[in-house]
Each structure stands twice: as C-alpha cells, then as structure tokens.
C-alpha cells in the first residue's frame, strides 16, 4: 500500500518538481470554454465555475448499462458523493440510475432528486440509529457496516419494512496505489474484516440468525485500484455468498452489491479502463457473476462523471519568484482540494485559454498554476508547460466532473463556485443551464454564524 503525500517545504532550496500531466489541451471542450467566456460565465463576472457535459453523462450511463446487459437483474446506483448536486442526480435518475448515499444529507438529496426509495442504497460506516430508522421507514436499502450495526437494525427493523438489508464485508484483498482510496486493506475501517480470526463464522451466524438479511456488499476501493484487485474482492464476496447459502441450505443471499471504484484516466482524453474491460475482469474472476444467480447492485461515481466535467478559472495575476513563473488563478484548494493536498496522487491536465476563451498558442513555459487560498501549498500544478499565461486568461482543469467542484472546501470563506450544465446544439451553439449558483457573500456570512454574531459577547 502506498500513501502518496506531497513534501514541499517552504525553505526548500530546490523548487518543487513538476506535477501532473502535461498532455496536450483537451480540445473537446474548446467551444464550450469560448461560449462560457462569451456569455459571461467566466471572466470578470465569474472567476471560477464548474461545467458538466450533460450529453456526455447520458452517454456514460448508456455505456455502463450496455456493459452489464448480459446480467438479468442489475441496479446501477450512482455514488452521490461523486457529484452531490440535485440536478445532476435528477439527470441520472431520469437515465434509469439508482443512488448510493452515505449520509443523511446525501439521502435527502437523493429523495429531492426524485429517486424512488427502493432505488436508493444507504452505506456509511457511522450510521446513527435515527438514520437507520428513517431508511427502514422509507424502504431504502441498508448495507450494515458491522455486526454491531446489525444489532441496531435488529432493534429498529419493523416486520413490514420493504428495505433490503445487506452486510458489508471487507474482503481484505489489499490496497491500490492511493492508500486513502483503498478500502480492502487488512486494517480498513470499512465492513467486516473477512479474514480476521472468527469473522467468517460470525458472518455465517449473522445470516443464520436473520432471515431478512439477504445481501452481501463490498467496495474494494476507488482511484488507484487495479481492475484485478477489485475483481478479486468481488470474487471473495461471491464465494462467501455461495458458502452461506450452502451452509444454511437455502438461497438466503439473493443479491450482491459490488460497489463502485472503476478508476479514471487523468493522463489524457481517453476513457480507460472502460466498463466492458471491467466486466471482462469481473467475469474472468467470477464466471457466474452475470448469470442471474444473484441480482446485482453497482455504485459507480467517478467513472460516470469525472471526464464529463471541468473547472474554468480566471488568471488574476502572474508573477515571478525565485526564477519561477507563477499564475495566480481562482481555482485552488477550495475546488480542487485533493489535487492541492495530494498533488502526486491527483494530477490534473490543464488547458490555457485567452481572455476571449480561445485556446492559447505559442511557445510553452514551465509555470506553477496556483489558487487563491492563503497557504503556500495552494498550487494545482507545479512546473506545468503551458503557453505563457497572463492576467485575464482562463485556465481549465480537465476531468473534474466528480469530487471536485461539486464538493468544495470552505477554506478562506471562499464562496462555492457556480456550476453549469452544457449541451451543444446541432448548429454548434452551446447552451448552459444553471446547476448551482455561485454562493453569495450573504450566504457565506450566514453560514459563518451571522445569526449568532453576539453569541460570545459577555453582557455585564
Ligand atoms: C461504498 C462506496 N461505494 C461507491 C463509491 C464510489 O466510488 P467511485 O467514485 O470510485 O466509483 C465509494 C467511494 O468512496 C464508496 O465508498
């Protein structure tokens, strides 16, 4: 297991090594960037915004469904954490997806987006009694994360709940290249650690004791996990289901939730690995997986959205420091949090555009692309070779449709950036739809305790 960290110290004599992918600009979105600038969404009036390719999202959902089409019964849920925006969730519901949620907030968003309760799955390692009670009352499927959580469900579950209840196991097949994304290590906090002494027997007993416990769940990990590792985790889950059913002499387990986690290629435009490649890896490891012996649930997030979105941001200033060119932009840790905090693990491709939104051409220069946050590490790429950036230019951070602008960080009280969906008409005209407005300063103040401004003043 590798835990990637950034190790740039302020007093280092040597400048940080280049980070990220110097792939050529992703030309797919050139017309969209130009239209966003032309329509005032990026520029003086909009310093930073997220953009979502709605046709691309539809196409990705179609590819996912096609890849699993051999399986008679599959519920593909979208992991809400990957893009927790109600219009995006509603688009996915409209395309036949279900929704995986991992907090009361995500459950609320899924319901507001219009997902039927029966198409929602609740995962999370720290569900409260109230959360469980609500999910069971609604008929939302619940994957217990531990045997202790099953005991809570015992106490809360009414005889007529429609909820499917499952148990998450940790198949302990090991980690991928990003430790923080690897959920099937020996010591992961998720699920029941399958290979620990006595765990297998305890799991079988849990199913023996509960006729209503009918699902096994595993999510091996996300970005950085090879397909073979994920498939090995699914194989262990399948074998366990077979063992439980054989031991109990009945088909107690009827469905397998195999999680999400298909990694995304951040190095260039190509989608790889693909869903068909994933299905091939799964069926190589578990030949019977799509046979219909178990109905299936999936929980993909990043692979559905990442390549269908980007961040656009204005360059406010450029400066030189210690022989280094730095572009100060409005896209930093508040919207590209993972990339800033772990630059080696989450490299991004970056495009350079002029103030009119046209792609910049000309000789390239190694530049640091920095954000607006007040800490030295707020840099989305070090030493990136791009056409020379200047004040009022626009930079684009590609592949950021999942876990980036949808999940902002409130550092420096920077407002949440606006998000727009876009589509390109037959004549090439780009139209935008507001998904989330930029947060106003009034909203920032309200969120920062304005209503309680006097709370700490002592009155004598
Ligand atoms: C339980 C569970 N399911 C699904 C996902 C989605 O993973 P990904 O976005 O990599 O597909 C996650 C991500 O953290 C998760 O924890």
Coordinates of C-alpha atoms and ligand atoms in Angstrom, one line a residue:
X1 CA 0.0 0.0 0.0
X2 CA 1.4 3.4 -0.9
X3 CA 0.2 6.6 0.8
X4 CA 1.1 9.4 -1.6
X5 CA 1.9 12.7 0.0
X6 CA 3.3 16.0 -1.1
X7 CA 6.5 17.0 0.6
X8 CA 7.3 20.6 -0.5
X9 CA 8.8 22.6 2.3
X10 CA 8.8 26.3 2.3
X11 CA 12.5 26.6 3.0
X12 CA 13.5 24.0 0.3
X13 CA 16.3 25.5 -1.8
X14 CA 15.1 23.5 -4.9
X15 CA 11.8 24.3 -6.4
X16 CA 9.1 21.6 -6.3
X17 CA 9.4 19.0 -9.1
X18 CA 6.7 19.3 -11.9
X19 CA 3.4 17.6 -11.0
X20 CA 0.6 16.5 -13.1
X21 CA 0.0 15.5 -16.7
X22 CA 1.5 17.7 -19.5
X23 CA -0.9 16.1 -22.1
X24 CA -2.0 18.4 -24.9
X25 CA -5.1 20.5 -24.3
X26 CA -8.3 18.6 -24.3
X27 CA -9.9 20.1 -27.4
X28 CA -13.3 18.5 -26.8
X29 CA -14.4 21.4 -24.7
X30 CA -12.8 24.4 -26.6
X31 CA -16.1 25.7 -28.0
X32 CA -17.7 25.4 -24.5
X33 CA -14.9 27.5 -22.9
X34 CA -15.3 30.1 -25.6
X35 CA -19.1 30.2 -25.1
X36 CA -18.7 30.4 -21.3
X37 CA -16.5 33.4 -21.7
X38 CA -18.7 34.9 -24.4
X39 CA -21.8 34.5 -22.2
X40 CA -20.1 36.0 -19.1
X41 CA -20.0 32.8 -17.0
X42 CA -16.2 33.0 -16.9
X43 CA -14.3 36.3 -16.8
X44 CA -14.7 39.4 -14.7
X45 CA -18.2 38.3 -13.7
X46 CA -17.4 34.7 -13.0
X47 CA -13.9 33.9 -11.5
X48 CA -14.3 30.2 -11.3
X49 CA -17.1 27.7 -12.2
X50 CA -17.7 24.0 -12.8
X51 CA -19.1 22.7 -16.1
X52 CA -20.9 19.4 -16.8
X53 CA -21.4 17.8 -20.2
X54 CA -24.9 16.5 -20.0
X55 CA -24.8 14.6 -23.2
X56 CA -21.5 13.0 -22.0
X57 CA -23.1 12.0 -18.8
X58 CA -26.0 10.3 -20.7
X59 CA -23.5 8.5 -22.9
X60 CA -21.5 7.3 -19.9
X61 CA -24.7 5.9 -18.3
X62 CA -25.5 4.2 -21.5
X63 CA -22.1 2.6 -21.7
X64 CA -22.4 1.3 -18.2
X65 CA -25.8 -0.3 -18.8
X66 CA -24.7 -1.8 -22.0
X67 CA -21.6 -3.4 -20.4
X68 CA -23.7 -5.2 -17.9
X69 CA -26.5 -6.1 -20.3
X70 CA -25.9 -9.8 -20.0
X71 CA -27.0 -9.8 -16.4
X72 CA -30.8 -10.3 -16.0
X73 CA -31.1 -8.0 -12.9
X74 CA -28.8 -5.1 -12.1
X75 CA -29.5 -1.9 -10.2
X76 CA -26.8 0.6 -11.2
X77 CA -26.7 3.3 -8.4
X78 CA -24.7 6.5 -8.7
X79 CA -22.5 7.2 -5.7
X80 CA -23.9 10.6 -4.7
X81 CA -20.7 11.7 -3.1
X82 CA -19.1 11.9 -6.5
X83 CA -21.4 14.7 -7.7
X84 CA -23.8 15.8 -4.9
X85 CA -25.8 18.2 -7.0
X86 CA -29.6 17.7 -7.2
X87 CA -29.9 18.5 -11.0
X88 CA -27.1 16.0 -11.8
X89 CA -28.8 13.4 -9.6
X90 CA -32.1 14.0 -11.3
X91 CA -30.5 13.6 -14.7
X92 CA -29.1 10.3 -13.5
X93 CA -32.5 9.2 -12.1
X94 CA -34.0 10.1 -15.4
X95 CA -31.5 7.9 -17.2
X96 CA -32.5 4.9 -15.1
X97 CA -29.9 5.0 -12.4
X98 CA -30.4 4.4 -8.7
X99 CA -28.5 6.2 -6.0
X100 CA -25.9 5.2 -3.3
X101 CA -25.9 7.6 -0.4
X102 CA -23.6 7.7 2.6
X103 CA -25.0 10.4 4.9
X104 CA -28.3 11.9 5.9
X105 CA -27.5 14.8 3.6
X106 CA -27.0 12.6 0.6
X107 CA -30.2 10.7 1.4
X108 CA -32.0 14.0 1.4
X109 CA -30.5 15.0 -1.9
X110 CA -31.4 11.6 -3.5
X111 CA -35.0 11.9 -2.4
X112 CA -35.2 15.6 -3.6
X113 CA -33.7 14.5 -6.9
X114 CA -36.6 12.1 -7.3
X115 CA -35.1 8.6 -6.8
X116 CA -37.6 6.1 -5.6
X117 CA -36.7 4.9 -2.1
X118 CA -36.4 1.3 -3.4
X119 CA -33.6 2.5 -5.8
X120 CA -31.6 4.1 -3.0
X121 CA -28.8 2.2 -1.1
X122 CA -27.5 3.6 2.2
X123 CA -23.9 2.9 3.0
X124 CA -21.6 4.6 5.6
X125 CA -19.5 3.4 8.5
X126 CA -21.2 5.6 11.1
X127 CA -25.0 5.4 10.7
X128 CA -26.9 6.7 13.7
X129 CA -30.0 5.0 15.0
X130 CA -32.1 7.8 13.6
X131 CA -30.6 7.4 10.1
X132 CA -31.2 3.7 10.2
X133 CA -34.8 4.2 11.4
X134 CA -35.5 6.7 8.6
X135 CA -34.0 4.5 5.9
X136 CA -36.0 1.5 7.1
X137 CA -39.2 3.5 7.3
X138 CA -38.7 4.8 3.7
X139 CA -37.8 1.4 2.3
X140 CA -34.3 2.4 1.4
X141 CA -31.8 -0.5 1.2
X142 CA -29.3 -0.5 4.0
X143 CA -25.8 -2.1 4.0
X144 CA -24.7 -2.6 7.6
X145 CA -21.1 -1.8 8.0
X146 CA -20.5 -4.1 11.0
X147 CA -22.1 -6.8 13.1
X148 CA -22.8 -4.2 15.8
X149 CA -24.8 -2.2 13.3
X150 CA -26.8 -5.4 12.5
X151 CA -27.7 -5.5 16.2
X152 CA -29.0 -1.9 15.9
X153 CA -31.0 -2.9 12.9
X154 CA -32.4 -5.9 14.9
X155 CA -33.9 -3.4 17.3
X156 CA -35.1 -0.9 14.8
X157 CA -36.5 -3.0 12.0
X158 CA -40.3 -3.4 11.8
X159 CA -41.8 -6.6 10.5
X160 CA -43.1 -4.9 7.4
X161 CA -40.2 -2.9 6.2
X162 CA -39.6 -3.0 2.5
X163 CA -35.8 -2.3 2.8
X164 CA -33.3 -4.8 1.5
X165 CA -30.7 -5.2 4.2
X166 CA -27.2 -6.3 3.5
X167 CA -23.9 -6.7 5.3
X168 CA -20.7 -5.0 4.0
X169 CA -17.6 -7.2 4.2
X170 CA -14.0 -6.2 3.7
X171 CA -12.6 -8.9 1.5
X172 CA -9.0 -7.8 2.6
X173 CA -7.5 -8.3 -0.8
X174 CA -5.1 -5.4 -0.4
X175 CA -4.8 -1.8 -1.5
X176 CA -4.1 0.2 -4.6
X177 CA -1.7 3.0 -5.3
X178 CA -3.6 5.6 -3.2
X179 CA -3.8 4.5 0.4
X180 CA -6.7 6.9 1.2
X181 CA -8.8 5.3 -1.6
X182 CA -8.1 1.7 -0.7
X183 CA -11.0 0.1 1.4
X184 CA -10.0 -3.5 1.3
X185 CA -6.7 -3.4 3.2
X186 CA -6.2 -5.6 6.2
X187 CA -7.0 -2.7 8.5
X188 CA -9.5 -0.7 6.6
X189 CA -12.3 0.9 8.7
X190 CA -15.0 -0.4 6.3
X191 CA -17.0 -3.6 6.6
X192 CA -16.5 -6.8 8.5
X193 CA -12.9 -7.8 8.0
X194 CA -13.5 -11.2 6.4
X195 CA -10.1 -12.9 7.0
X196 CA -9.8 -11.9 10.7
X197 CA -10.0 -14.9 13.1
X198 CA -13.5 -16.0 13.6
X199 CA -15.0 -13.4 11.3
X200 CA -16.2 -15.8 8.6
X201 CA -18.1 -17.9 11.2
X202 CA -19.6 -14.8 12.8
X203 CA -20.8 -13.6 9.4
X204 CA -22.4 -17.0 8.6
X205 CA -24.1 -17.0 12.0
X206 CA -25.4 -13.4 11.4
X207 CA -27.1 -14.7 8.3
X208 CA -28.4 -17.8 10.0
X209 CA -30.0 -15.6 12.7
X210 CA -31.6 -13.2 10.3
X211 CA -33.9 -14.5 7.5
X212 CA -34.3 -10.9 6.3
X213 CA -30.5 -10.4 5.8
X214 CA -30.3 -11.1 2.1
X215 CA -27.4 -9.1 0.6
X216 CA -23.6 -9.0 0.7
X217 CA -21.8 -5.8 -0.1
X218 CA -18.2 -5.0 -0.9
X219 CA -16.5 -1.9 -2.2
X220 CA -12.8 -2.7 -2.7
X221 CA -11.7 0.9 -3.3
X222 CA -11.6 3.7 -5.8
X223 CA -9.0 5.5 -7.8
X224 CA -5.7 3.7 -7.9
X225 CA -7.2 0.2 -7.5
X226 CA -6.4 -2.1 -10.5
X227 CA -9.4 -4.0 -12.0
X228 CA -7.9 -7.3 -11.0
X229 CA -7.8 -6.2 -7.3
X230 CA -11.5 -5.1 -7.4
X231 CA -12.4 -8.3 -9.2
X232 CA -10.6 -10.4 -6.6
X233 CA -12.6 -8.6 -3.9
X234 CA -15.9 -9.3 -5.7
X235 CA -14.8 -13.0 -6.1
X236 CA -14.3 -13.4 -2.4
X237 CA -17.7 -11.8 -1.8
X238 CA -19.3 -14.2 -4.3
X239 CA -17.6 -17.2 -2.7
X240 CA -18.8 -16.2 0.7
X241 CA -22.4 -15.9 -0.6
X242 CA -22.1 -19.4 -2.0
X243 CA -20.8 -20.7 1.3
X244 CA -23.5 -19.0 3.3
X245 CA -26.3 -20.3 1.1
X246 CA -24.8 -23.8 1.1
X247 CA -24.3 -23.8 4.9
X248 CA -27.9 -22.6 5.5
X249 CA -29.3 -24.9 2.9
X250 CA -31.4 -22.1 1.4
X251 CA -30.8 -19.2 -1.0
X252 CA -30.7 -16.7 1.8
X253 CA -28.4 -14.3 -0.1
X254 CA -30.2 -13.2 -3.2
X255 CA -28.2 -10.1 -4.2
X256 CA -24.6 -8.8 -4.3
X257 CA -23.7 -5.2 -4.1
X258 CA -20.3 -5.0 -5.8
X259 CA -19.6 -1.3 -5.1
X260 CA -18.0 1.2 -7.5
X261 CA -14.4 2.2 -7.9
X262 CA -13.6 2.0 -11.6
X263 CA -10.5 4.2 -11.8
X264 CA -10.4 7.2 -14.2
X265 CA -7.5 8.0 -16.6
X266 CA -6.4 11.6 -15.7
X267 CA -3.4 11.5 -18.1
X268 CA -5.2 12.1 -21.4
X269 CA -8.6 12.2 -23.1
X270 CA -9.2 8.5 -23.5
X271 CA -11.6 6.7 -21.3
X272 CA -9.7 3.8 -19.8
X273 CA -10.3 1.4 -18.3
X274 CA -13.7 1.0 -19.8
X275 CA -16.8 -0.6 -18.4
X276 CA -16.6 -3.5 -20.8
X277 CA -13.0 -4.1 -19.6
X278 CA -14.2 -4.0 -16.1
X279 CA -16.9 -6.5 -16.8
X280 CA -14.3 -8.7 -18.6
X281 CA -12.1 -8.6 -15.4
X282 CA -15.1 -9.4 -13.2
X283 CA -16.3 -12.4 -15.3
X284 CA -12.7 -13.7 -15.5
X285 CA -12.6 -13.7 -11.7
X286 CA -16.2 -14.8 -11.2
X287 CA -17.5 -16.6 -14.3
X288 CA -21.1 -16.9 -12.8
X289 CA -21.4 -13.2 -11.8
X290 CA -23.7 -12.1 -14.6
X291 CA -25.6 -15.4 -14.8
X292 CA -28.5 -14.2 -12.7
X293 CA -27.7 -16.4 -9.8
X294 CA -27.6 -13.2 -7.8
X295 CA -29.2 -9.9 -8.7
X296 CA -26.5 -7.2 -8.7
X297 CA -26.1 -3.6 -7.4
X298 CA -23.3 -1.4 -8.5
X299 CA -22.2 2.0 -7.1
X300 CA -20.1 3.9 -9.6
X301 CA -19.2 7.5 -9.1
X302 CA -16.0 8.9 -10.6
X303 CA -16.1 6.8 -13.8
X304 CA -19.5 8.3 -14.7
X305 CA -18.8 12.0 -14.1
X306 CA -15.1 12.8 -14.0
X307 CA -14.4 13.1 -17.7
X308 CA -17.8 14.8 -18.2
X309 CA -16.8 17.9 -16.3
X310 CA -14.2 20.6 -16.0
X311 CA -13.4 23.7 -13.9
X312 CA -12.8 27.0 -15.6
X313 CA -11.0 29.8 -13.8
X314 CA -9.7 33.3 -14.5
X315 CA -6.0 34.1 -14.1
X316 CA -5.9 37.2 -11.8
X317 CA -2.1 37.9 -11.9
X318 CA 1.2 36.3 -12.9
X319 CA 4.4 36.8 -11.1
X320 CA 8.0 35.5 -10.9
X321 CA 9.5 34.2 -7.7
X322 CA 13.0 32.7 -7.4
X323 CA 13.2 32.1 -11.1
X324 CA 9.8 30.5 -11.2
X325 CA 6.7 31.8 -13.1
X326 CA 3.5 31.5 -11.1
X327 CA 0.0 32.1 -12.4
X328 CA -2.4 33.1 -9.6
X329 CA -5.9 31.8 -10.6
X330 CA -9.2 31.4 -8.9
X331 CA -9.1 27.5 -9.0
X332 CA -7.3 26.3 -5.9
X333 CA -7.9 24.1 -2.9
X334 CA -11.5 25.3 -2.5
X335 CA -12.5 23.5 -5.6
X336 CA -9.5 21.1 -6.4
X337 CA -8.9 20.0 -2.8
X338 CA -7.5 16.6 -3.4
X339 CA -5.1 17.8 -6.1
X340 CA -3.8 20.6 -3.9
X341 CA -3.4 18.5 -0.8
X342 CA -2.0 15.4 -2.6
X343 CA -0.6 16.6 -5.9
X344 CA 1.2 13.4 -6.7
X345 CA -1.9 11.2 -6.2
X346 CA -4.4 13.5 -8.0
X347 CA -2.6 15.1 -11.0
X348 CA -4.8 17.1 -13.4
X349 CA -4.5 18.1 -17.0
X350 CA -4.7 21.9 -17.5
X351 CA -5.6 23.9 -20.6
X352 CA -4.7 27.6 -21.3
X353 CA -7.1 30.0 -22.9
X354 CA -7.0 33.7 -23.7
X355 CA -9.3 36.3 -22.3
X356 CA -11.7 35.7 -25.2
X357 CA -11.9 32.0 -24.4
X358 CA -9.8 30.9 -27.4
X359 CA -7.1 28.3 -26.9
X360 CA -3.7 29.9 -26.3
X361 CA -1.0 29.0 -28.7
X362 CA 2.7 29.8 -28.8
X363 CA 5.9 28.7 -27.0
X364 CA 5.4 26.9 -23.8
X365 CA 6.8 27.9 -20.5
X366 CA 7.0 25.9 -17.2
X367 CA 4.6 27.6 -14.8
X368 CA 3.1 26.9 -11.4
X369 CA -0.7 27.2 -11.6
X370 CA -1.7 28.4 -8.2
X371 CA -5.1 29.1 -6.5
X372 CA -6.5 31.9 -4.4
X373 CA -6.2 30.3 -0.9
X374 CA -3.9 31.8 1.7
X375 CA -1.4 28.9 2.2
X376 CA 1.7 28.2 0.2
X377 CA 0.7 24.7 -0.9
X378 CA -2.4 26.0 -2.8
X379 CA -1.0 25.1 -6.2
X380 CA -2.9 22.8 -8.6
X381 CA 0.2 22.1 -10.8
X382 CA 3.9 22.7 -10.4
X383 CA 6.2 23.5 -13.3
X384 CA 3.5 22.8 -15.9
X385 CA 4.5 23.5 -19.5
X386 CA 1.7 25.7 -21.0
X387 CA 1.6 28.7 -23.3
X388 CA 2.6 31.7 -21.2
X389 CA -0.3 32.7 -19.1
X390 CA -1.2 36.4 -18.5
X391 CA -3.7 38.4 -16.5
X392 CA -7.3 37.8 -17.6
X393 CA -6.5 34.5 -19.3
X394 CA -8.6 31.4 -18.4
X395 CA -7.3 28.0 -17.2
X396 CA -9.2 24.8 -17.5
X397 CA -8.8 21.9 -15.1
X398 CA -10.0 18.8 -17.0
X399 CA -11.6 15.6 -15.7
X400 CA -13.0 17.4 -12.7
X401 CA -16.7 16.4 -13.0
X402 CA -16.5 14.1 -10.0
X403 CA -15.4 15.0 -6.4
X404 CA -14.1 18.5 -7.4
X405 CA -16.4 21.5 -7.9
X406 CA -19.3 19.5 -6.5
X407 CA -17.5 19.1 -3.2
X408 CA -16.0 22.5 -2.4
X409 CA -14.0 23.3 0.7
X410 CA -14.9 26.5 2.6
X411 CA -11.3 27.5 3.3
X412 CA -10.7 31.3 3.4
X413 CA -14.5 31.6 3.3
X414 CA -14.2 31.4 -0.5
X415 CA -17.7 31.0 -1.9
X416 CA -18.8 27.8 -3.6
X417 CA -18.3 28.2 -7.3
X418 CA -21.2 28.2 -9.7
X419 CA -21.9 25.0 -11.7
X420 CA -23.4 24.9 -15.2
X421 CA -24.6 22.0 -17.3
X422 CA -24.0 22.5 -21.0
X423 CA -25.1 21.0 -24.3
X424 CA -24.1 21.7 -27.9
X425 CA -26.9 22.1 -30.4
X426 CA -26.9 20.8 -34.0
X427 CA -25.6 24.1 -35.3
X428 CA -22.8 24.1 -32.7
X429 CA -24.4 26.6 -30.4
X430 CA -23.6 25.9 -26.7
X431 CA -26.4 26.4 -24.2
X432 CA -25.9 26.4 -20.4
X433 CA -28.2 25.6 -17.6
X434 CA -27.5 26.7 -14.0
X435 CA -27.0 23.7 -11.7
X436 CA -25.8 25.6 -8.7
X437 CA -25.5 29.4 -8.4
X438 CA -22.2 30.8 -7.0
X439 CA -22.5 31.3 -3.3
X440 CA -23.2 34.9 -2.4
X441 CA -21.3 36.7 0.3
X442 CA -24.6 37.0 2.3
X443 CA -24.8 33.2 2.2
X444 CA -21.1 32.9 3.3
X445 CA -21.8 35.2 6.2
X446 CA -25.0 33.3 7.2
X447 CA -23.1 30.0 7.1
X448 CA -20.4 31.6 9.3
X449 CA -22.7 32.3 12.2
X450 CA -24.1 35.7 11.3
X451 CA -27.4 35.0 13.1
X452 CA -25.4 34.4 16.3
X453 CA -23.0 37.3 15.9
X454 CA -23.3 38.4 19.5
X455 CA -23.3 34.9 20.9
X456 CA -19.8 35.2 22.6
X457 CA -20.1 38.8 23.8
X458 CA -20.5 38.8 27.6
X459 CA -23.1 41.3 28.8
X460 CA -22.4 42.7 32.2
Ligands
LIG1 C1 -19.2 2.4 -0.6 C2 -18.8 3.2 -1.8 N1 -19.4 2.9 -2.9 C3 -19.1 3.6 -4.1 C4 -18.1 4.6 -4.1 C5 -17.8 5.3 -5.4 O1 -16.5 5.1 -5.8 P1 -16.1 5.6 -7.2 O2 -16.5 7.1 -7.3 O3 -14.6 5.4 -7.2 O4 -16.8 4.8 -8.3 C6 -17.5 4.9 -2.9 C7 -16.4 5.9 -2.9 O5 -15.9 6.3 -1.9 C8 -17.8 4.2 -1.7 O6 -17.2 4.4 -0.5

